[in-house]
Tab-separated table of C-alpha atoms in Angstrom:
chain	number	residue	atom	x	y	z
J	1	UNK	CA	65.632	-269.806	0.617
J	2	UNK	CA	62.805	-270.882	-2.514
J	3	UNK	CA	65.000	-268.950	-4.559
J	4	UNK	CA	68.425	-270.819	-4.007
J	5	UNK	CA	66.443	-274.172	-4.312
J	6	UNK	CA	65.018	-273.068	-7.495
J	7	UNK	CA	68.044	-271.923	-8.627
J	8	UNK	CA	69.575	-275.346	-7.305
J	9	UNK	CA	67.371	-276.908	-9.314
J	10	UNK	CA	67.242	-275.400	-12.372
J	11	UNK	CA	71.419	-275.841	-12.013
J	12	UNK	CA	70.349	-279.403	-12.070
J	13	UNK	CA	68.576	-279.657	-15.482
J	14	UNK	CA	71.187	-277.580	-17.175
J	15	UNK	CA	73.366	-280.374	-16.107
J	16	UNK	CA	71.717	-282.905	-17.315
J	17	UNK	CA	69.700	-281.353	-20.290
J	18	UNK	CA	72.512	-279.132	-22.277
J	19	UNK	CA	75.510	-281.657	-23.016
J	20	UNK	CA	72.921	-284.629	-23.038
J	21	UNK	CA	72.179	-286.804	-26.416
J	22	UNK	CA	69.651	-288.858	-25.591
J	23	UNK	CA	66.540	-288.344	-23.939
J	24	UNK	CA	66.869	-289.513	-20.415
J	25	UNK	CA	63.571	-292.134	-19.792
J	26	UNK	CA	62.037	-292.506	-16.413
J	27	UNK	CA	62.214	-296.066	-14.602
J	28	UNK	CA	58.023	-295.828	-15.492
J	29	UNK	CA	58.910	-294.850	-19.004
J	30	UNK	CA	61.667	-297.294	-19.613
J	31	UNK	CA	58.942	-300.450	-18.358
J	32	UNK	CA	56.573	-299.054	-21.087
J	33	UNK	CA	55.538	-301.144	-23.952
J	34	UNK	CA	55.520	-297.885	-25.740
J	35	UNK	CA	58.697	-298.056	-27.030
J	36	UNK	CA	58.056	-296.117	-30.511
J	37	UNK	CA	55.974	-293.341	-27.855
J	38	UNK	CA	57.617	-289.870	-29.053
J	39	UNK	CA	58.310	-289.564	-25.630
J	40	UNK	CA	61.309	-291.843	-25.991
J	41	UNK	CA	62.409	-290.521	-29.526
J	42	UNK	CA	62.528	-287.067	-28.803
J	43	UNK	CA	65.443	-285.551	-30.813
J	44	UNK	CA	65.609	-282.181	-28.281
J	45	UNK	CA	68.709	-281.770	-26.176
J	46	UNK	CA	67.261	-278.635	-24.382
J	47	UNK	CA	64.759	-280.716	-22.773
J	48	UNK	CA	64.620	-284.024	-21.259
J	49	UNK	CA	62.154	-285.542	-19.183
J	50	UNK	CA	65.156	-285.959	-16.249
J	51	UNK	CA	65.672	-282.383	-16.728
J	52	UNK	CA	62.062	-282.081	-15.683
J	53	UNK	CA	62.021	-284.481	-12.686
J	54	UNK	CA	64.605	-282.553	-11.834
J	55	UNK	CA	62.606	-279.392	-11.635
J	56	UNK	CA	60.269	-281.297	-9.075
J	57	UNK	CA	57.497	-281.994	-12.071
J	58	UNK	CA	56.290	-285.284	-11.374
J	59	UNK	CA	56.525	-288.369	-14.344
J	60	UNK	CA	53.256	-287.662	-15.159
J	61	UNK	CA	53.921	-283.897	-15.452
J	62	UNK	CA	57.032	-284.144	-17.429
J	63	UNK	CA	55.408	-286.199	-19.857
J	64	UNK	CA	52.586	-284.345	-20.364
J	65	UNK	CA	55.179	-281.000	-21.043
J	66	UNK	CA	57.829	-282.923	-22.883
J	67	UNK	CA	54.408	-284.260	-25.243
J	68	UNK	CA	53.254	-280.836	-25.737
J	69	UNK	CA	56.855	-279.466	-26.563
J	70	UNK	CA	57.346	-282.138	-29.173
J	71	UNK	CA	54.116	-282.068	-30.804
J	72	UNK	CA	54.775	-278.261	-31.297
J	73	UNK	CA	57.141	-276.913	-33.740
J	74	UNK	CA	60.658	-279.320	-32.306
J	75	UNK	CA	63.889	-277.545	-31.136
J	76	UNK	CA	63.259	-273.787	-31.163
J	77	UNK	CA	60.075	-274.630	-28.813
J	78	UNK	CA	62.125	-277.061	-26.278
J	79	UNK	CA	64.881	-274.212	-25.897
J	80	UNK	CA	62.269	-271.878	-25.485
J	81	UNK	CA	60.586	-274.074	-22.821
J	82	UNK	CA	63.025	-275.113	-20.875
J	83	UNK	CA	64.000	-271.061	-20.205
J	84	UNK	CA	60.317	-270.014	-19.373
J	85	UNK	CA	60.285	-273.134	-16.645
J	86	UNK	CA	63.523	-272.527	-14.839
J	87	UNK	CA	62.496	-268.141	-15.018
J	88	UNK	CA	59.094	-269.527	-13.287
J	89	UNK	CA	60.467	-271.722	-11.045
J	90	UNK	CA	63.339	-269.072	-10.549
J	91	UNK	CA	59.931	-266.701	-10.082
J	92	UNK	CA	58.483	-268.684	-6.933
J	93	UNK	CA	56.098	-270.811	-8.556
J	94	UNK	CA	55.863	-274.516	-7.540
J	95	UNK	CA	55.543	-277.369	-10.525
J	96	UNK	CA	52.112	-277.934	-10.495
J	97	UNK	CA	51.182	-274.083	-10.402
J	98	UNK	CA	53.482	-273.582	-13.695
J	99	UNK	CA	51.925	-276.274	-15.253
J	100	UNK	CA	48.571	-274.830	-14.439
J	101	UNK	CA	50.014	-271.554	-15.795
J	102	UNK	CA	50.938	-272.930	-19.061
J	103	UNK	CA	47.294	-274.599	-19.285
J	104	UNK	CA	46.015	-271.495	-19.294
J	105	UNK	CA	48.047	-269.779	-21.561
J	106	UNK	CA	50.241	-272.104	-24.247
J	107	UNK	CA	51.723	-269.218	-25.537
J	108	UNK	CA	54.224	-269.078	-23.022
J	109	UNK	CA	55.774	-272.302	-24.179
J	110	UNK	CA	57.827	-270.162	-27.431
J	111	UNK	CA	58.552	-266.534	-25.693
J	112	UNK	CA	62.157	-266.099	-25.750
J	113	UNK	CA	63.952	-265.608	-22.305
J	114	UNK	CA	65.004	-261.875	-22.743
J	115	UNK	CA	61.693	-260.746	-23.507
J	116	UNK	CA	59.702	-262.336	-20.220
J	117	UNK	CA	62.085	-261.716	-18.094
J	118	UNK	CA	62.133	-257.943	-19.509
J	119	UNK	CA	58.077	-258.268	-18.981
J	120	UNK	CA	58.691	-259.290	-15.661
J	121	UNK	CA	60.687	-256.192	-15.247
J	122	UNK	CA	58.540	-254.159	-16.032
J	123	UNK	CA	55.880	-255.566	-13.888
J	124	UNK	CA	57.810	-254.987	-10.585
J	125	UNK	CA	58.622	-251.795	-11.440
J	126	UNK	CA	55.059	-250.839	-12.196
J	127	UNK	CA	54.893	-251.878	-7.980
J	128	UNK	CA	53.861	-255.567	-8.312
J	129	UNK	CA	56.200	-257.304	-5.894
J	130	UNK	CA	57.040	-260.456	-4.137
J	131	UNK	CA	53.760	-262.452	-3.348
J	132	UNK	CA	51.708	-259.884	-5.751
J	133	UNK	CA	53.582	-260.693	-9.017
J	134	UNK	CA	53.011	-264.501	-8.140
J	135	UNK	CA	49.610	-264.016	-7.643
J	136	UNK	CA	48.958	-262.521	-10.601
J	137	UNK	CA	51.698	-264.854	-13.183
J	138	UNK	CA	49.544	-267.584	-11.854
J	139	UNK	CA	45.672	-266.168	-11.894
J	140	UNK	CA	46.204	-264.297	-15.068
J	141	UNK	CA	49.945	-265.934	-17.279
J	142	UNK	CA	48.371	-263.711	-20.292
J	143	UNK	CA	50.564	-260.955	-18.345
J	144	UNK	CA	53.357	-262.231	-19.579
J	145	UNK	CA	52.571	-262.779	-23.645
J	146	UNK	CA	51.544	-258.826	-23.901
J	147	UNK	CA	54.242	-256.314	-24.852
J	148	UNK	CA	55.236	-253.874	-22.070
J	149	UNK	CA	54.361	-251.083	-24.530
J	150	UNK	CA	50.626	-252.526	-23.943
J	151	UNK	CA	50.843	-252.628	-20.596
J	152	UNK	CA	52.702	-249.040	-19.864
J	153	UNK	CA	50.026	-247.342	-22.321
J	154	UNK	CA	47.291	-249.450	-19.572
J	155	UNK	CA	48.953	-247.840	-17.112
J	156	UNK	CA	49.136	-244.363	-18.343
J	157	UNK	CA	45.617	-244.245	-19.356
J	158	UNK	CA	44.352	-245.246	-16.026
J	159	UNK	CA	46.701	-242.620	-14.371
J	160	UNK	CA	45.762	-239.807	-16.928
J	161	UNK	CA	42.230	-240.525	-17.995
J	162	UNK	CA	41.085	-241.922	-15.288
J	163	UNK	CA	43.169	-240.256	-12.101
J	164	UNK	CA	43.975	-243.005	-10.465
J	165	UNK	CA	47.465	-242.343	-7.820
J	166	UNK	CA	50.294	-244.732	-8.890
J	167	UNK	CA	49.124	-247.071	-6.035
J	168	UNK	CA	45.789	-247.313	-7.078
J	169	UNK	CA	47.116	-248.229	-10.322
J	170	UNK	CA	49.080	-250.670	-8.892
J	171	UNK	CA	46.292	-252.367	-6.795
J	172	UNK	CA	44.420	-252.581	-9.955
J	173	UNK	CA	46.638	-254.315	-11.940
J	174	UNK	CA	46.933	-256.698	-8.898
J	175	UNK	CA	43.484	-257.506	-8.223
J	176	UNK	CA	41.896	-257.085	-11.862
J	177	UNK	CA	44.975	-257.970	-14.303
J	178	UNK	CA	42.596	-258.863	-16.934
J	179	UNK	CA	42.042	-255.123	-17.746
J	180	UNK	CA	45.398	-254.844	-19.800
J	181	UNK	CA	43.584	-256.584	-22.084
J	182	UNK	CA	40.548	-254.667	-22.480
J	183	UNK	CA	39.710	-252.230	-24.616
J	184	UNK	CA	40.476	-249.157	-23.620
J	185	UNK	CA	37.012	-247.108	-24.684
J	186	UNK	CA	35.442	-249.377	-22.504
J	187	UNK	CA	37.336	-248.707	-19.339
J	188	UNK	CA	36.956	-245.132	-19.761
J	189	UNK	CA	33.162	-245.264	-20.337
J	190	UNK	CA	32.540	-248.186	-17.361
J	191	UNK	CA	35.307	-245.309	-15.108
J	192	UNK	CA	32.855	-242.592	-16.246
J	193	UNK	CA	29.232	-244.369	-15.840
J	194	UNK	CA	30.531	-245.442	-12.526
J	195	UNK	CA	32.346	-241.628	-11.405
J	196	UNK	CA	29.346	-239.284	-12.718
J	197	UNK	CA	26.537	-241.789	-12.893
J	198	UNK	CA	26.784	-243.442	-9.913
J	199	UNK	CA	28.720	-240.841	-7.520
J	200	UNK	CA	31.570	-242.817	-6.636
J	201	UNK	CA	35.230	-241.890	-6.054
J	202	UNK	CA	38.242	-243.144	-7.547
J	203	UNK	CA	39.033	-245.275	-3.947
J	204	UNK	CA	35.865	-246.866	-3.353
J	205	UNK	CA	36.246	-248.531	-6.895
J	206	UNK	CA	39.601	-249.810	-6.265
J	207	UNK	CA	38.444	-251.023	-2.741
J	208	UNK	CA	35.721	-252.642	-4.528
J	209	UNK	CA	37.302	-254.475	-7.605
J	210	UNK	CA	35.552	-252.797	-9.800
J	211	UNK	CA	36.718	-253.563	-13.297
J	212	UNK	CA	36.838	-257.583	-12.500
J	213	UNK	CA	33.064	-256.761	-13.289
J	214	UNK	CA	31.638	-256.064	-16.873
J	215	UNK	CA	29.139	-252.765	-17.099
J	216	UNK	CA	26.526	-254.821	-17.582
J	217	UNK	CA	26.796	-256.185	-14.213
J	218	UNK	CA	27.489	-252.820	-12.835
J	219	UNK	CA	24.537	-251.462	-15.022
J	220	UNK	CA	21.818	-253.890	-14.312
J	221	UNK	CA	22.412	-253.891	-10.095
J	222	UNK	CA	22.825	-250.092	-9.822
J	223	UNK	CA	19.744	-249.662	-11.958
J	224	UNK	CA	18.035	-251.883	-10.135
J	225	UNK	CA	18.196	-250.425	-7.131
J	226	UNK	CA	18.013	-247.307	-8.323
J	227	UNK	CA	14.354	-248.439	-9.901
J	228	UNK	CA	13.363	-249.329	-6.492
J	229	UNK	CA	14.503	-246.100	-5.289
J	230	UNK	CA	17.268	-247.890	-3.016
J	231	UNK	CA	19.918	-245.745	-4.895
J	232	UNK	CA	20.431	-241.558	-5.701
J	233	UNK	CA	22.604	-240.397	-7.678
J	234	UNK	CA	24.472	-237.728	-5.720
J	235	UNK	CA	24.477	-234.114	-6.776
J	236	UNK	CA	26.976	-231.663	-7.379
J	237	UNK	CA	27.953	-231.283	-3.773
J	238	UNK	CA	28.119	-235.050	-3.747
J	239	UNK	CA	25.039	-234.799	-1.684
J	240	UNK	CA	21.972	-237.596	-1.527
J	241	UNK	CA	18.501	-237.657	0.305
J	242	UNK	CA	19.223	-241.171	1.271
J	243	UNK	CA	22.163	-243.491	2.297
J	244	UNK	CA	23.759	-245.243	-0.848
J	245	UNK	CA	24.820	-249.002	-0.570
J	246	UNK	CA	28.473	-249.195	-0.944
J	247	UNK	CA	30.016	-250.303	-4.413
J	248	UNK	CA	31.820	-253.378	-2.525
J	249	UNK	CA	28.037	-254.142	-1.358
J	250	UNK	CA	26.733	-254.060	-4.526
J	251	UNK	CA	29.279	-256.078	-6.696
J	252	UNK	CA	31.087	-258.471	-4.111
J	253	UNK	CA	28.148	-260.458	-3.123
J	254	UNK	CA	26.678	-263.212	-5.167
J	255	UNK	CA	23.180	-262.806	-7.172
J	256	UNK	CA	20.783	-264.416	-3.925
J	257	UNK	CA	22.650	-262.255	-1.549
J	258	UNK	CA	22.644	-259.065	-3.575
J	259	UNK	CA	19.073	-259.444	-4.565
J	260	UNK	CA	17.528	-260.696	-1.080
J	261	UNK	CA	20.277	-258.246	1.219
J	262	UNK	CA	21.094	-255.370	-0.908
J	263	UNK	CA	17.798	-255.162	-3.241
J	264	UNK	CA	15.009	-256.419	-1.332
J	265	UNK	CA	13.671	-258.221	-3.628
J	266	UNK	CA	13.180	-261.812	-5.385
J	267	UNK	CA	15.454	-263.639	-7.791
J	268	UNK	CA	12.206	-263.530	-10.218
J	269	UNK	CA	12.233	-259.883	-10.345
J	270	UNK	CA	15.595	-259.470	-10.470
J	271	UNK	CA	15.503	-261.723	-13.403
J	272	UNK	CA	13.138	-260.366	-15.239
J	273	UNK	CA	14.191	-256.801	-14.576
J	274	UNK	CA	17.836	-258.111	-16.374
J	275	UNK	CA	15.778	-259.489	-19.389
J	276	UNK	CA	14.165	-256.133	-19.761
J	277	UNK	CA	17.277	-254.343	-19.576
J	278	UNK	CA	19.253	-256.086	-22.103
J	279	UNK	CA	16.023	-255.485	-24.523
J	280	UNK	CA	16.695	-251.396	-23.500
J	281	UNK	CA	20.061	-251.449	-24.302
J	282	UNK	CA	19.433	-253.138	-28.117
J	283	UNK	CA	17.170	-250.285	-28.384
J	284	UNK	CA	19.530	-247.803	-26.859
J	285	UNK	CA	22.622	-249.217	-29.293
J	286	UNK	CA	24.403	-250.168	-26.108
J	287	UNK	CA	23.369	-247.356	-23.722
J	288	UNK	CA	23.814	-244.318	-26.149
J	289	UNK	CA	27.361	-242.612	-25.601
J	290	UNK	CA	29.448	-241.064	-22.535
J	291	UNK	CA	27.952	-237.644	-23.216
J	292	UNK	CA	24.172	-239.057	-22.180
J	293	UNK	CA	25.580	-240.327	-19.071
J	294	UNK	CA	27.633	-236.816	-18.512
J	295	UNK	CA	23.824	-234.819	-19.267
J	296	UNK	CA	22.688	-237.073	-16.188
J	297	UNK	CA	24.944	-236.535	-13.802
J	298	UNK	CA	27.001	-232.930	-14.913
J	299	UNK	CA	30.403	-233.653	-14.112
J	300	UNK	CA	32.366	-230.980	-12.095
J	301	UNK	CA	35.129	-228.502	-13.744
J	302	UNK	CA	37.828	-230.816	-12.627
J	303	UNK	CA	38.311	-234.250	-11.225
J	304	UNK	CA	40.554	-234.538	-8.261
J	305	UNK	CA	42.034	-237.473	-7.440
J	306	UNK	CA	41.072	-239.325	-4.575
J	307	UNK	CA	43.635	-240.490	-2.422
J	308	UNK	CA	41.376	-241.821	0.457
């Protein structure tokens, strides 16, 4: 049903955008004193603020696109606008959240239709589907400006590197879709310091969102517990001489909460204990490399993938 309205409506601007001259002026526009605004001079046929009324983007909202197209680089821009609107509208996305979308990331406004809608292609077949592929257009647009190439290699590395199943992979990219953008050293070494030096399997991180969080975050809370001897590293057999707070504990909770509920402790010491460990890892050159953190915690002949 969304779909055949947005398609309805993006019928509707084609209408009155493609075979138009003239920019077609709001009531509210046409009442302006403004007259020499560029909003009323705008020498794009693509895209008209009707079109965008049209689209259900309010006067205020159409201006505010139809500005930003024009005081870009002119006609190549306003084609290239008007196709990423109607493929996000087309996508599910309501007005407001597409302008929000393009707020974030500008870029969007000169991608050329094949290419996003190729990139959204990719992204459901990579398992992000209806609801899930909204969700992540409209917390994270950058999604759609990287190459699939980018993204595949991402995907591989996760699957390959770091064993994650295909689903695992997929409930990544879902919940942290900021990591196709991160280096890919990094993931591997924040994967290995949480596998080996922390004892935790490859489900328990996806459970717990772990790469929304940077290592130092991971770093400075499992240290600190481990300081206070509120944390073991697990042996070989994946054995410990106490009970382990979960990963989820640990990272989704706020600082107060984490400190007073997981740590035991004050906010002072926790504060001080961060200071001291950013001095350490200046002195370490960020932490030393993976193989100190594989001397601490020997990693076993072969990872097996965890499909808990």
């Amino acid at each position: 049903m969304a779909s055949s309205i947005a398609m309805r409506q993006v019928g509707r601007i084609a209408r009155y955008t493609i075979f138009q001259p003239q920019l077609c002026v709001p009531r509210r526009a046409l009442s302006s004193p403004a007259e020499n605004s560029p909003l009323n001079q705008g020498p794009s046929a693509e895209l008209s603020l009707r079109g965008l009324l049209d689209m259900g983007f309010t006067d205020t909202q159409a201006e505010h696109i139809y500005e930003t197209v024009y005081k870009s680089r002119g006609g190549n821009t306003a084609k290239n606008t008007l196709c990423t609107l109607s493929t996000l509208i087309v996508l599910g996305l309501n007005p407001s959240s597409v302008l929000k979308l393009l707020e974030k990331c500008p870029e969007l406004y000169t991608v050329k239709e094949a290419r996003l809608q190729q990139r959204i292609a990719n992204l459901r077949k990579l398992g992000l589907l209806e609801g899930s592929l909204q969700r992540v257009v409209a917390h994270h647009p950058q999604i759609l400006i990287i190459k699939r190439k980018v993204i595949n290699n991402a995907v591989m590395f996760l699957k390959e590197k770091c064993l994650f199943t295909s689903q695992q992979v997929t409930d990544i990219l879902r919940d942290s879709p900021a990591i196709i953008q991160e280096d890919l050293a990094q993931i591997q070494f924040k994967f290995q310091y949480v596998y080996f030096r922390m004892g935790v399997k490859q489900a328990e991180m996806v459970k717990s969102r772990l790469f929304r969080f940077s290592l130092d975050e991971v770093r400075n809370r499992h240290c600190f517990l481990e300081r206070r001897g509120l944390y073991e590293t697990p042996d070989k057999k994946g054995q410990t001489t106490i009970i382990n707070p979960k990963l989820s504990n640990i990272l989704n909770v706020d600082q107060d909460m984490f400190v007073t509920q997981v740590a035991k402790a004050s906010v002072e010491e926790f504060e001080v204990f961060q200071r001291l460990m950013a001095r350490e890892y200046e002195e370490e050159d960020h932490w030393g490399d993976l193989e100190n953190i594989k001397q601490i915690a020997p990693p076993p002949k072969k990872l097996r993938i965890d499909t808990a």
